[in-house]
Coordinates of C-alpha atoms and ligand atoms in Angstrom, one line a residue:
Chain A
M1 CA 74.6 65.6 214.3
R2 CA 76.3 68.1 212.1
T3 CA 74.3 71.7 211.8
S4 CA 76.2 74.1 210.1
T5 CA 74.0 76.6 209.0
A6 CA 72.1 79.2 211.7
A7 CA 68.6 80.0 211.2
G8 CA 66.8 83.6 210.7
P9 CA 68.7 86.6 209.6
G10 CA 71.6 85.0 207.3
R11 CA 75.3 85.4 207.2
I12 CA 75.0 88.8 206.3
G13 CA 71.9 89.6 208.4
W14 CA 74.0 88.4 211.7
A15 CA 77.7 90.3 210.6
L16 CA 75.4 93.4 210.3
A17 CA 73.1 92.6 213.9
D18 CA 76.5 91.9 215.7
S19 CA 78.2 95.1 214.2
W20 CA 75.1 97.2 216.1
T21 CA 75.6 95.2 219.0
M22 CA 79.0 96.4 219.1
T23 CA 78.8 99.7 218.1
R24 CA 76.0 99.7 220.8
R25 CA 79.4 98.7 223.0
E26 CA 81.2 102.1 221.3
L27 CA 78.1 104.4 222.6
A28 CA 77.5 102.7 225.8
H29 CA 81.4 103.3 226.7
W30 CA 80.7 107.1 225.9
A31 CA 77.8 107.4 227.8
R32 CA 80.0 106.3 230.7
Q33 CA 82.8 108.2 230.1
P34 CA 81.9 111.6 228.4
V35 CA 84.7 113.5 228.7
Q36 CA 87.4 111.1 226.3
P37 CA 84.3 111.6 223.1
A38 CA 83.9 115.6 224.5
V39 CA 88.2 116.2 224.2
A40 CA 87.9 115.0 220.5
L41 CA 85.5 117.0 219.9
V42 CA 87.4 120.1 221.4
F43 CA 90.8 119.8 219.9
P44 CA 90.3 120.4 216.8
V45 CA 87.7 123.2 217.2
M46 CA 91.1 124.4 219.3
L47 CA 93.3 124.2 216.3
L48 CA 90.3 125.3 213.8
L49 CA 90.5 128.6 216.1
M50 CA 94.6 128.9 216.8
F51 CA 95.3 128.3 212.6
N52 CA 92.6 131.7 212.1
Y53 CA 93.3 133.9 215.2
L54 CA 97.4 133.2 215.9
V55 CA 99.1 131.5 212.8
G56 CA 96.8 133.6 210.1
G57 CA 95.6 131.2 208.5
G58 CA 95.7 130.3 204.8
R59 CA 98.9 131.0 202.7
G60 CA 99.7 131.8 198.9
V61 CA 95.7 132.2 198.8
D62 CA 94.7 135.9 197.7
G63 CA 91.4 137.3 199.9
D64 CA 89.3 135.3 202.2
N65 CA 92.0 133.3 204.5
T66 CA 89.1 131.9 207.2
A67 CA 87.1 130.8 203.9
F68 CA 90.6 129.2 202.7
L69 CA 91.2 127.5 206.1
V70 CA 87.9 125.9 207.4
P71 CA 87.6 123.5 204.5
G72 CA 91.2 122.5 204.8
M73 CA 91.0 121.8 208.5
L74 CA 87.5 119.6 208.1
A75 CA 89.2 117.6 205.7
L76 CA 92.3 117.4 208.4
T77 CA 89.9 116.5 211.0
M78 CA 88.6 114.0 209.1
A79 CA 92.5 112.4 208.0
F80 CA 93.7 113.3 212.1
G81 CA 91.0 110.6 213.3
L82 CA 93.2 108.4 212.4
E83 CA 95.3 108.8 216.0
G84 CA 91.7 108.4 218.0
T85 CA 90.6 104.7 216.0
M86 CA 94.3 103.4 216.7
L87 CA 94.6 104.5 220.0
A88 CA 90.9 103.0 221.0
V89 CA 91.7 100.0 218.6
T90 CA 94.9 99.5 220.5
Q91 CA 93.4 99.7 223.8
D92 CA 90.9 97.6 223.4
L93 CA 93.0 94.7 221.9
T94 CA 95.0 94.3 225.1
K95 CA 91.5 93.7 227.0
G96 CA 90.3 90.4 228.3
V97 CA 86.9 91.1 226.7
I98 CA 88.1 90.4 223.2
D99 CA 89.0 87.1 224.4
R100 CA 85.8 86.7 225.2
F101 CA 84.3 87.8 221.8
R102 CA 86.5 85.6 220.0
S103 CA 85.6 82.5 221.3
M104 CA 81.8 83.3 220.2
P105 CA 80.3 82.4 217.5
M106 CA 80.1 86.0 216.1
A107 CA 80.7 87.9 213.1
S108 CA 85.1 88.1 212.7
G109 CA 84.9 91.5 211.6
A110 CA 82.0 93.1 214.0
V111 CA 84.2 94.0 216.9
L112 CA 85.8 96.2 214.2
V113 CA 82.6 97.6 212.4
G114 CA 81.6 98.5 215.7
R115 CA 84.7 100.7 216.3
S116 CA 84.2 102.3 212.4
A117 CA 80.6 102.8 213.3
A118 CA 81.2 104.6 216.4
D119 CA 83.8 106.2 214.8
M120 CA 82.2 107.7 212.3
L121 CA 79.1 109.1 214.7
Q122 CA 81.4 111.3 216.1
S123 CA 83.1 112.2 212.8
V124 CA 79.7 113.5 212.4
A125 CA 79.9 115.3 215.5
A126 CA 82.8 116.6 214.8
L127 CA 82.0 118.0 211.6
A128 CA 79.2 119.3 212.9
V129 CA 80.6 121.3 215.7
M130 CA 83.5 122.8 213.0
T131 CA 80.9 123.7 211.2
G132 CA 79.4 125.8 214.1
V133 CA 82.2 127.1 215.1
G134 CA 83.6 128.4 211.4
H135 CA 80.1 129.8 210.6
A136 CA 81.2 132.2 213.9
L137 CA 84.1 133.2 211.8
G138 CA 82.4 134.3 209.0
W139 CA 83.1 131.5 207.0
R140 CA 80.0 130.8 204.6
W141 CA 79.4 128.1 201.8
H142 CA 78.4 129.5 198.7
H143 CA 76.6 126.6 196.5
G144 CA 73.9 125.7 198.3
P145 CA 72.9 122.9 200.6
E146 CA 73.3 120.4 197.9
A147 CA 76.8 121.2 197.4
A148 CA 77.5 121.4 200.6
V149 CA 75.9 118.0 201.6
A150 CA 78.1 116.5 198.3
A151 CA 81.5 118.1 200.4
F152 CA 80.5 116.7 203.7
G153 CA 80.4 113.1 202.1
L154 CA 83.4 113.5 200.8
L155 CA 85.0 114.4 204.3
L156 CA 83.6 111.5 206.0
L157 CA 84.7 109.4 203.3
L158 CA 88.2 110.2 203.7
R159 CA 87.3 109.5 207.2
F160 CA 86.2 106.3 206.7
A161 CA 89.4 105.2 204.9
M162 CA 91.6 106.8 207.3
L163 CA 89.5 105.0 210.0
W164 CA 90.7 101.6 208.2
I165 CA 93.9 102.3 208.2
G166 CA 94.1 103.3 211.9
I167 CA 92.6 100.0 213.0
H168 CA 94.9 97.6 210.2
L169 CA 98.3 99.7 211.9
A170 CA 96.6 99.5 215.7
M171 CA 96.6 95.4 215.1
V172 CA 100.3 95.5 213.1
A173 CA 101.7 98.2 215.9
G174 CA 99.7 96.2 218.6
R175 CA 101.3 98.3 222.0
P176 CA 99.5 101.6 222.8
E177 CA 103.4 102.8 223.0
M178 CA 103.7 102.1 219.2
V179 CA 100.5 104.9 218.5
Q180 CA 102.9 107.4 219.2
A181 CA 105.4 106.9 216.6
V182 CA 102.6 106.5 214.3
Q183 CA 101.2 109.8 215.8
I184 CA 104.3 111.3 215.1
L185 CA 104.5 110.5 211.6
V186 CA 101.0 111.4 211.2
W187 CA 101.9 115.4 211.5
P188 CA 104.0 116.0 208.6
V189 CA 101.9 113.9 206.3
G190 CA 99.8 116.3 207.1
F191 CA 101.5 119.4 206.8
L192 CA 102.3 118.1 203.3
S193 CA 99.0 118.9 201.7
N194 CA 97.2 122.0 200.9
V195 CA 95.5 122.5 203.8
F196 CA 97.2 125.6 205.1
A197 CA 99.2 126.6 201.8
S198 CA 98.4 126.7 198.4
P199 CA 100.7 124.2 196.5
E200 CA 102.4 127.2 194.1
S201 CA 103.5 129.1 197.1
M202 CA 106.0 125.8 197.3
P203 CA 108.9 124.6 195.8
G204 CA 107.7 122.4 192.3
R205 CA 108.4 118.8 193.8
L206 CA 107.1 119.4 197.2
G207 CA 104.4 121.4 195.4
A208 CA 103.5 117.8 193.0
V209 CA 103.6 115.6 196.7
V210 CA 101.1 117.7 197.9
E211 CA 98.9 118.0 195.3
W212 CA 98.9 114.2 195.3
N213 CA 98.2 113.4 198.8
P214 CA 94.8 111.8 199.6
M215 CA 93.9 115.1 202.1
S216 CA 95.2 117.5 199.5
A217 CA 92.1 116.1 196.7
T218 CA 89.4 116.4 199.4
A219 CA 90.3 119.7 200.2
T220 CA 90.5 121.5 197.4
A221 CA 87.2 119.2 196.0
V222 CA 85.6 120.8 198.7
R223 CA 86.3 124.1 198.9
D224 CA 84.7 123.7 194.5
L225 CA 81.5 122.3 196.7
F226 CA 81.6 125.0 199.4
G227 CA 82.4 127.7 196.6
N228 CA 85.6 128.5 198.8
P229 CA 89.1 130.0 197.6
G230 CA 91.5 127.1 196.6
G231 CA 94.6 127.0 194.6
T232 CA 93.6 126.3 191.5
G233 CA 97.0 125.3 190.1
G234 CA 96.1 123.8 187.0
S235 CA 98.1 120.4 187.0
W236 CA 95.8 117.4 186.8
A237 CA 95.4 116.4 189.9
A238 CA 94.4 119.8 191.0
E239 CA 91.7 120.0 188.0
H240 CA 90.3 116.8 189.0
A241 CA 90.0 116.9 193.0
G242 CA 86.7 115.8 192.8
L243 CA 87.4 112.2 190.9
L244 CA 90.7 111.9 193.5
A245 CA 89.0 112.4 196.5
V246 CA 86.6 110.0 195.4
L247 CA 88.9 107.3 194.0
W248 CA 91.6 108.0 196.6
P249 CA 89.6 106.8 199.7
L250 CA 87.8 104.0 198.1
A251 CA 91.0 102.6 196.7
L252 CA 92.2 102.9 200.7
V253 CA 89.4 101.3 201.8
A254 CA 89.3 98.3 199.3
V255 CA 93.1 97.7 200.8
F256 CA 93.1 98.0 204.1
F257 CA 89.3 96.6 205.0
P258 CA 90.3 93.1 204.3
L259 CA 93.6 93.6 205.5
A260 CA 92.2 94.3 209.1
V261 CA 89.4 92.1 209.0
G262 CA 91.5 89.3 207.9
R263 CA 94.0 90.0 210.4
F264 CA 91.7 90.5 213.6
A265 CA 90.6 86.9 212.7
R266 CA 94.3 85.6 212.8
L267 CA 95.1 87.3 215.5
S268 CA 97.6 86.1 217.8
R269 CA 96.2 81.9 217.0
Chain B
M1 CA 78.8 59.2 219.9
S2 CA 82.3 61.3 220.3
D3 CA 84.0 62.4 223.1
A4 CA 83.4 66.2 223.7
I5 CA 87.4 66.8 224.1
A6 CA 89.9 65.0 222.2
V7 CA 93.0 66.0 221.8
E8 CA 96.3 64.0 220.4
G9 CA 99.7 64.7 220.2
A10 CA 99.2 68.3 220.1
H11 CA 101.9 70.5 219.9
K12 CA 102.6 74.9 220.2
R13 CA 105.5 76.2 220.0
Y14 CA 106.6 80.1 220.7
G15 CA 109.6 80.6 219.1
E16 CA 111.9 78.2 220.7
K17 CA 109.6 77.7 223.6
R18 CA 107.5 74.4 223.6
A19 CA 104.4 75.6 225.6
L20 CA 102.2 72.1 224.3
D21 CA 104.5 69.2 223.4
G22 CA 102.9 66.5 222.6
L23 CA 99.2 66.8 225.6
D24 CA 96.9 64.1 224.8
L25 CA 93.5 64.3 226.5
R26 CA 90.6 62.9 226.1
V27 CA 86.8 63.8 228.0
R28 CA 83.9 61.6 227.5
R29 CA 80.1 63.3 227.0
G30 CA 79.2 65.2 230.5
A31 CA 82.4 64.4 233.0
V32 CA 84.7 66.7 234.7
H33 CA 88.2 66.7 234.0
G34 CA 91.0 68.3 235.4
V35 CA 94.0 69.6 234.8
L36 CA 96.9 69.9 237.0
G37 CA 99.8 71.7 236.4
P38 CA 102.4 74.1 237.8
N39 CA 102.9 77.9 236.7
G40 CA 104.3 77.4 232.9
A41 CA 103.3 73.8 232.2
G42 CA 101.2 74.4 229.4
K43 CA 97.5 74.5 231.0
T44 CA 96.5 78.2 229.4
T45 CA 97.4 77.2 226.2
A46 CA 95.7 74.1 225.9
V47 CA 92.8 75.5 227.0
R48 CA 92.9 78.5 224.4
I49 CA 93.7 76.2 221.7
L50 CA 90.6 74.4 222.6
S51 CA 88.2 77.2 223.1
T52 CA 89.8 78.0 219.1
L53 CA 91.9 81.6 220.5
L54 CA 95.0 79.9 219.6
R55 CA 95.5 77.7 216.4
P56 CA 97.9 74.3 217.6
D57 CA 100.8 74.4 215.0
G58 CA 99.9 69.9 215.3
G59 CA 98.4 67.3 216.6
R60 CA 94.8 66.7 216.6
V61 CA 92.0 68.8 218.6
E62 CA 88.7 68.2 218.6
V63 CA 85.8 69.9 221.2
A64 CA 82.0 68.5 220.5
G65 CA 83.4 66.4 217.4
F66 CA 84.4 69.6 215.7
D67 CA 88.2 70.1 214.5
V68 CA 89.4 73.3 216.1
R69 CA 91.5 74.3 212.7
D70 CA 89.0 73.6 210.6
E71 CA 85.4 74.2 212.3
A72 CA 86.3 76.8 214.7
A73 CA 82.9 78.3 214.2
E74 CA 80.5 75.2 215.0
V75 CA 82.9 75.1 218.1
R76 CA 82.6 78.5 219.4
R77 CA 78.6 77.3 218.9
R78 CA 79.0 74.8 221.5
I79 CA 81.7 76.3 224.1
G80 CA 81.9 78.7 226.8
L81 CA 85.5 80.0 228.4
L82 CA 86.5 81.2 231.6
G83 CA 89.9 82.1 230.5
Q84 CA 92.4 82.8 233.7
H85 CA 91.5 86.8 233.2
A86 CA 88.4 88.2 233.6
A87 CA 86.9 88.7 230.1
V88 CA 84.0 90.6 230.8
D89 CA 84.0 94.8 229.5
E90 CA 85.3 96.3 232.8
E91 CA 83.9 99.9 232.0
L92 CA 80.2 98.3 231.1
G93 CA 77.8 97.2 234.4
G94 CA 76.9 93.3 234.6
R95 CA 73.7 93.9 233.5
Q96 CA 74.9 95.2 230.1
N97 CA 77.8 92.6 229.6
L98 CA 75.6 90.4 229.8
E99 CA 72.8 91.4 227.5
M100 CA 75.7 92.1 224.9
F101 CA 76.6 88.5 225.4
G102 CA 73.3 87.3 224.8
R103 CA 73.0 89.3 221.4
L104 CA 76.5 88.0 220.1
H105 CA 74.6 84.6 220.6
H106 CA 71.6 85.7 218.7
L107 CA 69.3 85.6 221.5
G108 CA 67.6 88.5 219.7
A109 CA 67.4 91.6 222.4
R110 CA 64.5 90.9 224.4
R111 CA 65.9 87.0 225.4
S112 CA 69.0 88.5 225.9
G113 CA 67.7 91.1 228.6
T114 CA 65.3 87.8 230.4
R115 CA 68.8 86.0 229.9
A116 CA 71.4 88.5 231.3
D117 CA 68.4 88.8 234.4
E118 CA 68.5 84.9 234.9
L119 CA 72.1 84.7 235.3
L120 CA 72.2 88.0 237.6
E121 CA 70.0 86.5 239.9
R122 CA 71.5 82.7 240.0
F123 CA 74.8 84.4 240.6
G124 CA 74.1 86.6 243.5
L125 CA 74.5 89.9 241.1
A126 CA 71.5 91.5 240.4
G127 CA 71.6 93.9 242.9
T128 CA 74.6 95.3 241.4
G129 CA 73.0 97.8 239.4
R130 CA 74.9 100.4 236.7
K131 CA 77.8 100.0 238.5
P132 CA 80.9 99.3 236.4
V133 CA 82.5 95.6 236.8
K134 CA 85.6 97.7 237.4
R135 CA 84.3 98.4 240.9
Y136 CA 83.4 95.0 241.2
S137 CA 85.5 93.4 243.7
G138 CA 87.7 89.8 242.3
G139 CA 84.6 87.3 243.3
M140 CA 81.9 89.4 241.7
R141 CA 83.7 89.8 238.9
R142 CA 84.4 86.0 238.3
R143 CA 81.1 85.2 239.0
L144 CA 80.0 87.2 236.3
D145 CA 82.6 86.1 234.1
L146 CA 81.0 82.6 234.4
A147 CA 77.6 83.9 234.5
A148 CA 79.2 85.2 230.3
C149 CA 80.2 81.5 229.8
L150 CA 76.4 80.2 230.5
I151 CA 74.4 82.0 228.1
T152 CA 73.3 79.7 226.0
D153 CA 74.2 76.2 228.4
P154 CA 77.5 75.2 226.4
E155 CA 77.9 71.8 225.7
V156 CA 81.8 72.0 227.3
L157 CA 82.9 74.5 229.7
F158 CA 86.4 75.2 229.7
L159 CA 87.8 77.0 233.2
D160 CA 91.3 78.0 233.5
E161 CA 92.3 78.5 237.0
P162 CA 88.5 79.6 238.2
T163 CA 89.4 79.8 241.8
T164 CA 93.4 81.0 241.8
G165 CA 93.2 84.5 243.5
L166 CA 89.7 84.2 244.8
D167 CA 89.4 84.2 249.1
P168 CA 88.0 81.0 250.5
R169 CA 84.2 82.5 250.3
G170 CA 85.3 82.8 246.6
R171 CA 86.0 79.7 246.2
T172 CA 83.3 77.6 247.8
E173 CA 80.7 79.9 245.4
V174 CA 82.8 78.8 242.3
W175 CA 82.9 74.8 243.6
S176 CA 79.5 74.8 244.1
A177 CA 78.8 76.6 240.6
V178 CA 80.8 74.1 239.1
R179 CA 78.9 71.4 240.6
S180 CA 75.5 72.3 239.3
L181 CA 76.6 72.8 235.9
A182 CA 78.3 69.2 236.3
A183 CA 75.3 67.9 238.2
G184 CA 72.8 69.6 235.4
G185 CA 75.3 67.6 232.4
T186 CA 77.6 70.2 231.1
T187 CA 81.2 69.1 230.0
I188 CA 83.6 70.6 231.9
L189 CA 87.9 71.3 231.8
L190 CA 89.3 72.9 234.8
T191 CA 93.2 73.5 235.1
T192 CA 93.9 73.9 239.0
Q193 CA 97.4 74.2 240.5
Y194 CA 96.1 72.8 243.5
L195 CA 95.1 69.0 244.2
E196 CA 92.1 69.5 246.6
E197 CA 90.6 71.5 243.9
A198 CA 90.9 68.8 241.3
D199 CA 89.9 65.8 243.7
Q200 CA 87.0 68.3 245.0
L201 CA 85.3 68.4 241.4
A202 CA 87.4 66.3 238.9
D203 CA 86.2 62.9 238.1
R204 CA 89.4 62.0 236.3
I205 CA 92.6 64.3 236.7
S206 CA 95.6 64.8 234.0
L207 CA 99.0 65.7 235.9
V208 CA 100.9 68.0 233.0
D209 CA 104.3 69.6 232.5
G210 CA 106.3 71.4 230.3
G211 CA 103.0 70.7 227.4
R212 CA 103.1 67.0 228.2
V213 CA 100.4 65.2 230.2
V214 CA 102.8 63.1 232.6
A215 CA 99.9 61.0 235.1
E216 CA 96.2 60.5 234.7
G217 CA 93.6 58.7 236.6
T218 CA 90.4 58.9 238.7
A219 CA 91.0 61.5 241.7
D220 CA 90.9 58.6 244.2
R221 CA 93.8 56.4 242.1
L222 CA 95.8 59.8 241.9
K223 CA 95.0 60.4 245.7
D224 CA 95.9 56.2 246.2
R225 CA 98.8 56.7 244.5
V226 CA 100.4 59.9 246.5
G227 CA 99.1 59.0 249.7
G228 CA 97.1 61.4 250.9
D229 CA 97.9 64.0 253.3
R230 CA 101.1 64.7 254.7
I231 CA 103.0 65.3 258.5
D232 CA 105.6 68.3 258.5
V233 CA 108.3 67.7 261.2
V234 CA 110.7 70.7 262.2
V235 CA 113.2 69.4 264.4
R236 CA 115.2 71.7 266.6
D237 CA 118.9 70.0 266.7
A238 CA 119.5 69.2 263.7
G239 CA 122.3 66.6 264.6
R240 CA 119.4 64.7 265.3
L241 CA 117.0 65.1 261.7
G242 CA 118.3 61.6 260.6
E243 CA 117.8 59.4 263.8
A244 CA 114.1 61.8 263.6
A245 CA 113.5 60.3 260.0
R246 CA 114.0 57.0 261.0
L247 CA 111.5 57.2 263.7
L248 CA 108.6 58.9 261.0
G249 CA 108.6 56.0 258.5
D250 CA 110.5 54.8 255.4
Q251 CA 108.9 57.2 252.8
V252 CA 110.3 60.7 254.3
S253 CA 111.8 64.0 252.6
V254 CA 114.4 65.6 254.2
D255 CA 115.0 69.3 254.2
E256 CA 118.5 70.1 255.8
D257 CA 118.5 73.6 255.5
R258 CA 115.5 74.1 257.4
R259 CA 115.4 71.2 260.1
L260 CA 111.9 69.9 257.5
L261 CA 111.0 66.0 257.8
G262 CA 107.9 65.7 255.7
A263 CA 106.4 62.0 255.8
P264 CA 103.1 60.5 254.1
A265 CA 99.9 60.8 257.3
P266 CA 97.4 58.2 255.4
D267 CA 95.4 58.6 258.9
R268 CA 95.9 62.1 259.6
M269 CA 95.2 62.3 263.6
G270 CA 96.8 58.8 264.1
T271 CA 99.8 59.3 262.4
L272 CA 100.3 62.5 263.9
S273 CA 100.3 61.3 267.6
R274 CA 102.4 58.0 266.8
A275 CA 104.9 60.8 265.5
V276 CA 104.5 63.1 268.6
R277 CA 104.7 60.3 270.9
A278 CA 107.5 58.2 269.2
L279 CA 110.1 61.8 268.9
E280 CA 109.1 62.1 272.8
E281 CA 110.4 58.8 273.8
A282 CA 113.5 59.0 271.9
G283 CA 113.9 62.6 273.4
I284 CA 113.9 64.7 270.1
E285 CA 112.7 67.9 270.7
A286 CA 110.4 69.3 268.0
E287 CA 109.9 73.1 267.3
D288 CA 107.0 72.4 265.2
I289 CA 104.3 69.6 264.0
A290 CA 101.5 69.7 261.7
V291 CA 98.8 68.1 259.2
R292 CA 98.6 69.4 255.9
R293 CA 97.6 68.5 252.2
P294 CA 99.7 67.2 249.6
T295 CA 101.4 70.2 247.6
L296 CA 102.0 70.3 243.7
D297 CA 105.6 69.0 244.1
E298 CA 104.9 66.3 246.1
V299 CA 101.7 65.1 243.8
F300 CA 104.4 65.5 241.5
L301 CA 107.2 63.2 243.3
A302 CA 105.0 60.7 244.4
L303 CA 103.1 59.9 240.4
T304 CA 106.8 60.6 238.4
G305 CA 109.2 60.3 240.7
T306 CA 110.6 63.4 240.0
A307 CA 110.0 67.5 240.4
P308 CA 107.9 69.2 238.0
R309 CA 110.1 70.9 235.6
A310 CA 107.8 74.2 235.3
H311 CA 108.6 75.2 239.3
T312 CA 105.5 75.9 241.4
T313 CA 107.3 77.3 244.4
T314 CA 110.4 79.4 243.3
G315 CA 110.3 82.2 241.4
A316 CA 112.0 79.9 238.6
G317 CA 108.1 79.5 237.0
V318 CA 105.9 82.4 235.3
A319 CA 104.4 84.7 238.2
A320 CA 100.8 84.2 237.8
Ligands
ATP401 N1 102.6 84.5 224.1 C1 103.6 83.5 224.4 N2 105.2 84.1 224.2 C2 105.9 83.4 224.4 N3 106.0 82.3 225.7 C3 104.8 82.1 226.0 C4 103.7 83.0 225.8 N4 102.4 82.3 226.0 C5 103.0 81.0 227.4 N5 104.4 81.0 226.7 C6 104.9 79.9 227.5 O1 104.8 79.0 227.4 C7 104.3 77.7 228.2 C8 103.2 77.3 228.9 O2 102.4 79.2 229.6 P1 101.5 78.6 230.1 O3 100.5 79.7 230.2 O4 100.2 77.7 228.9 O5 100.9 77.9 231.5 P2 100.4 77.5 232.6 O6 99.9 76.6 232.8 O7 98.9 78.1 232.0 O8 100.6 78.3 233.5 P3 100.2 79.4 234.6 O9 99.9 78.3 236.1 O10 100.9 80.3 235.0 O11 98.5 80.3 234.6 C9 105.2 78.7 229.3 O12 106.6 78.4 229.5 C10 104.8 80.0 228.8 O13 106.3 80.8 229.3
MG402 MG1 97.8 79.4 232.8

């Protein structure tokens, strides 16, 4: 009496349903503990204000610092979302409820997809808040709403890629303490980008690294779409920033999504 | 029809440590099977392998006729797991938890809700409202955990030390839940460190130590072999310990440091009054004298002739 196929929406349908259930779980956590998601919204705003007023904004670009800084900060916020994701996953994995999920007939990746959906929602909120604050600082987009929407699309694509890297690293690192090590490493990677300064203002080899950084690609592409000043250095990477801003995240997702889901299914087995 | 649980020669190693070392178990459908063993015996490892959370390194492990390695999805459809530690979302409320598990069992939104309410009612948790599980008492949490195992009436239920850490009332509640499930035909495998619990609930008992079964049989048969309750006597004068031991019969354990004698007490009060009288007539003064249930160590001694390898009483074992 081996009945192996479940009736109803089929495998993919159930996987989506399970993922939605797990997304709702994350949203329910926020509803019960609103402080943590609120802090996650305030932190990037604080950084933006700090760099705008205290540090003085972008370097190596003529003209408006704020116009250079805001799109860069949006890209940085998306990339640094990796930390929050990692922390949330490592904390979740230590919880007993994960054992119940794993002993149930649910889609094995649903726990992770739920995490990623919730983080994407959080990122949309973060973008909205930062856009509002940027606007208050005098930042504008100049190429119309369609281009702006495309820019936000690229930003969220970067976030999506960082998210799966974060989930995978969290499972590799295992313990919340290990996350701190990654958090420290994230900062130099973040600053080796064109978020705060144009690559032309950097020594040659460093400038090349900075230009090929996925975050730089997104920042440059987004600046172009918004019509904000950027350091168009004339290098291949800078010229094709739009293409790279799509390919980089897709490539990262193609690598880390299957790694993460596979690792979760084999977790401690 | 195949057995509900069939384990043959299961192995699991953690580095050098053999957590399971050729475990054999056979539980027929509808039976309640007790796995009795001290800390570190391999009980949790066995349960985690049976519930597909852990892969065995070797051996055959089947649940409801499906292989836990190759047919894990089929196994998961048919089991409920009450782990040693609570497996519910601590941030959410009880109803939120059960509703979520119902959806993950693909009951749909409406039936998940009604099933959650039914189970909350049945386990006396209906009035808990929105309170997050982390503010539940230990007994409430255990009951919610048990309710979560029963969303879809599993064929086979695994209970890993279901009453450890509960007060007597919580224990009685869990026991009566287990009994009613067993009466409904659910196959249950439960692990415990207490002979009494296995005796109260299980049809058959496997005594495990060092990752393997060292004795197996019906609860009655094992109890006969252990010899039922025990009597403890603390003798005031250490010099007369040997003399007192001879008065208590021929199966007496002697602990010289504590001046403590232990002996089987098959008819409880009868044994007690005979012992009191015999000691009085011999003029041996007893500081303390009492009848009690046998400890796990004594069960091991009686059934295997040795103390358990993973020890229960001292700190040598792994903390629970
Ligand atoms: N993840 C692990 N890594 C290393 N050793 C482990 C691990 N899990 C269990 N062990 C070891 O395997 C042995 C069996 O452990 P297990 O948890 O199955 O025992 P148990 O009978 O459930 O004990 P308890 O009554 O304390 O719950 C123990 O010696 C334990 O130290
Ligand atoms: Mg255990």
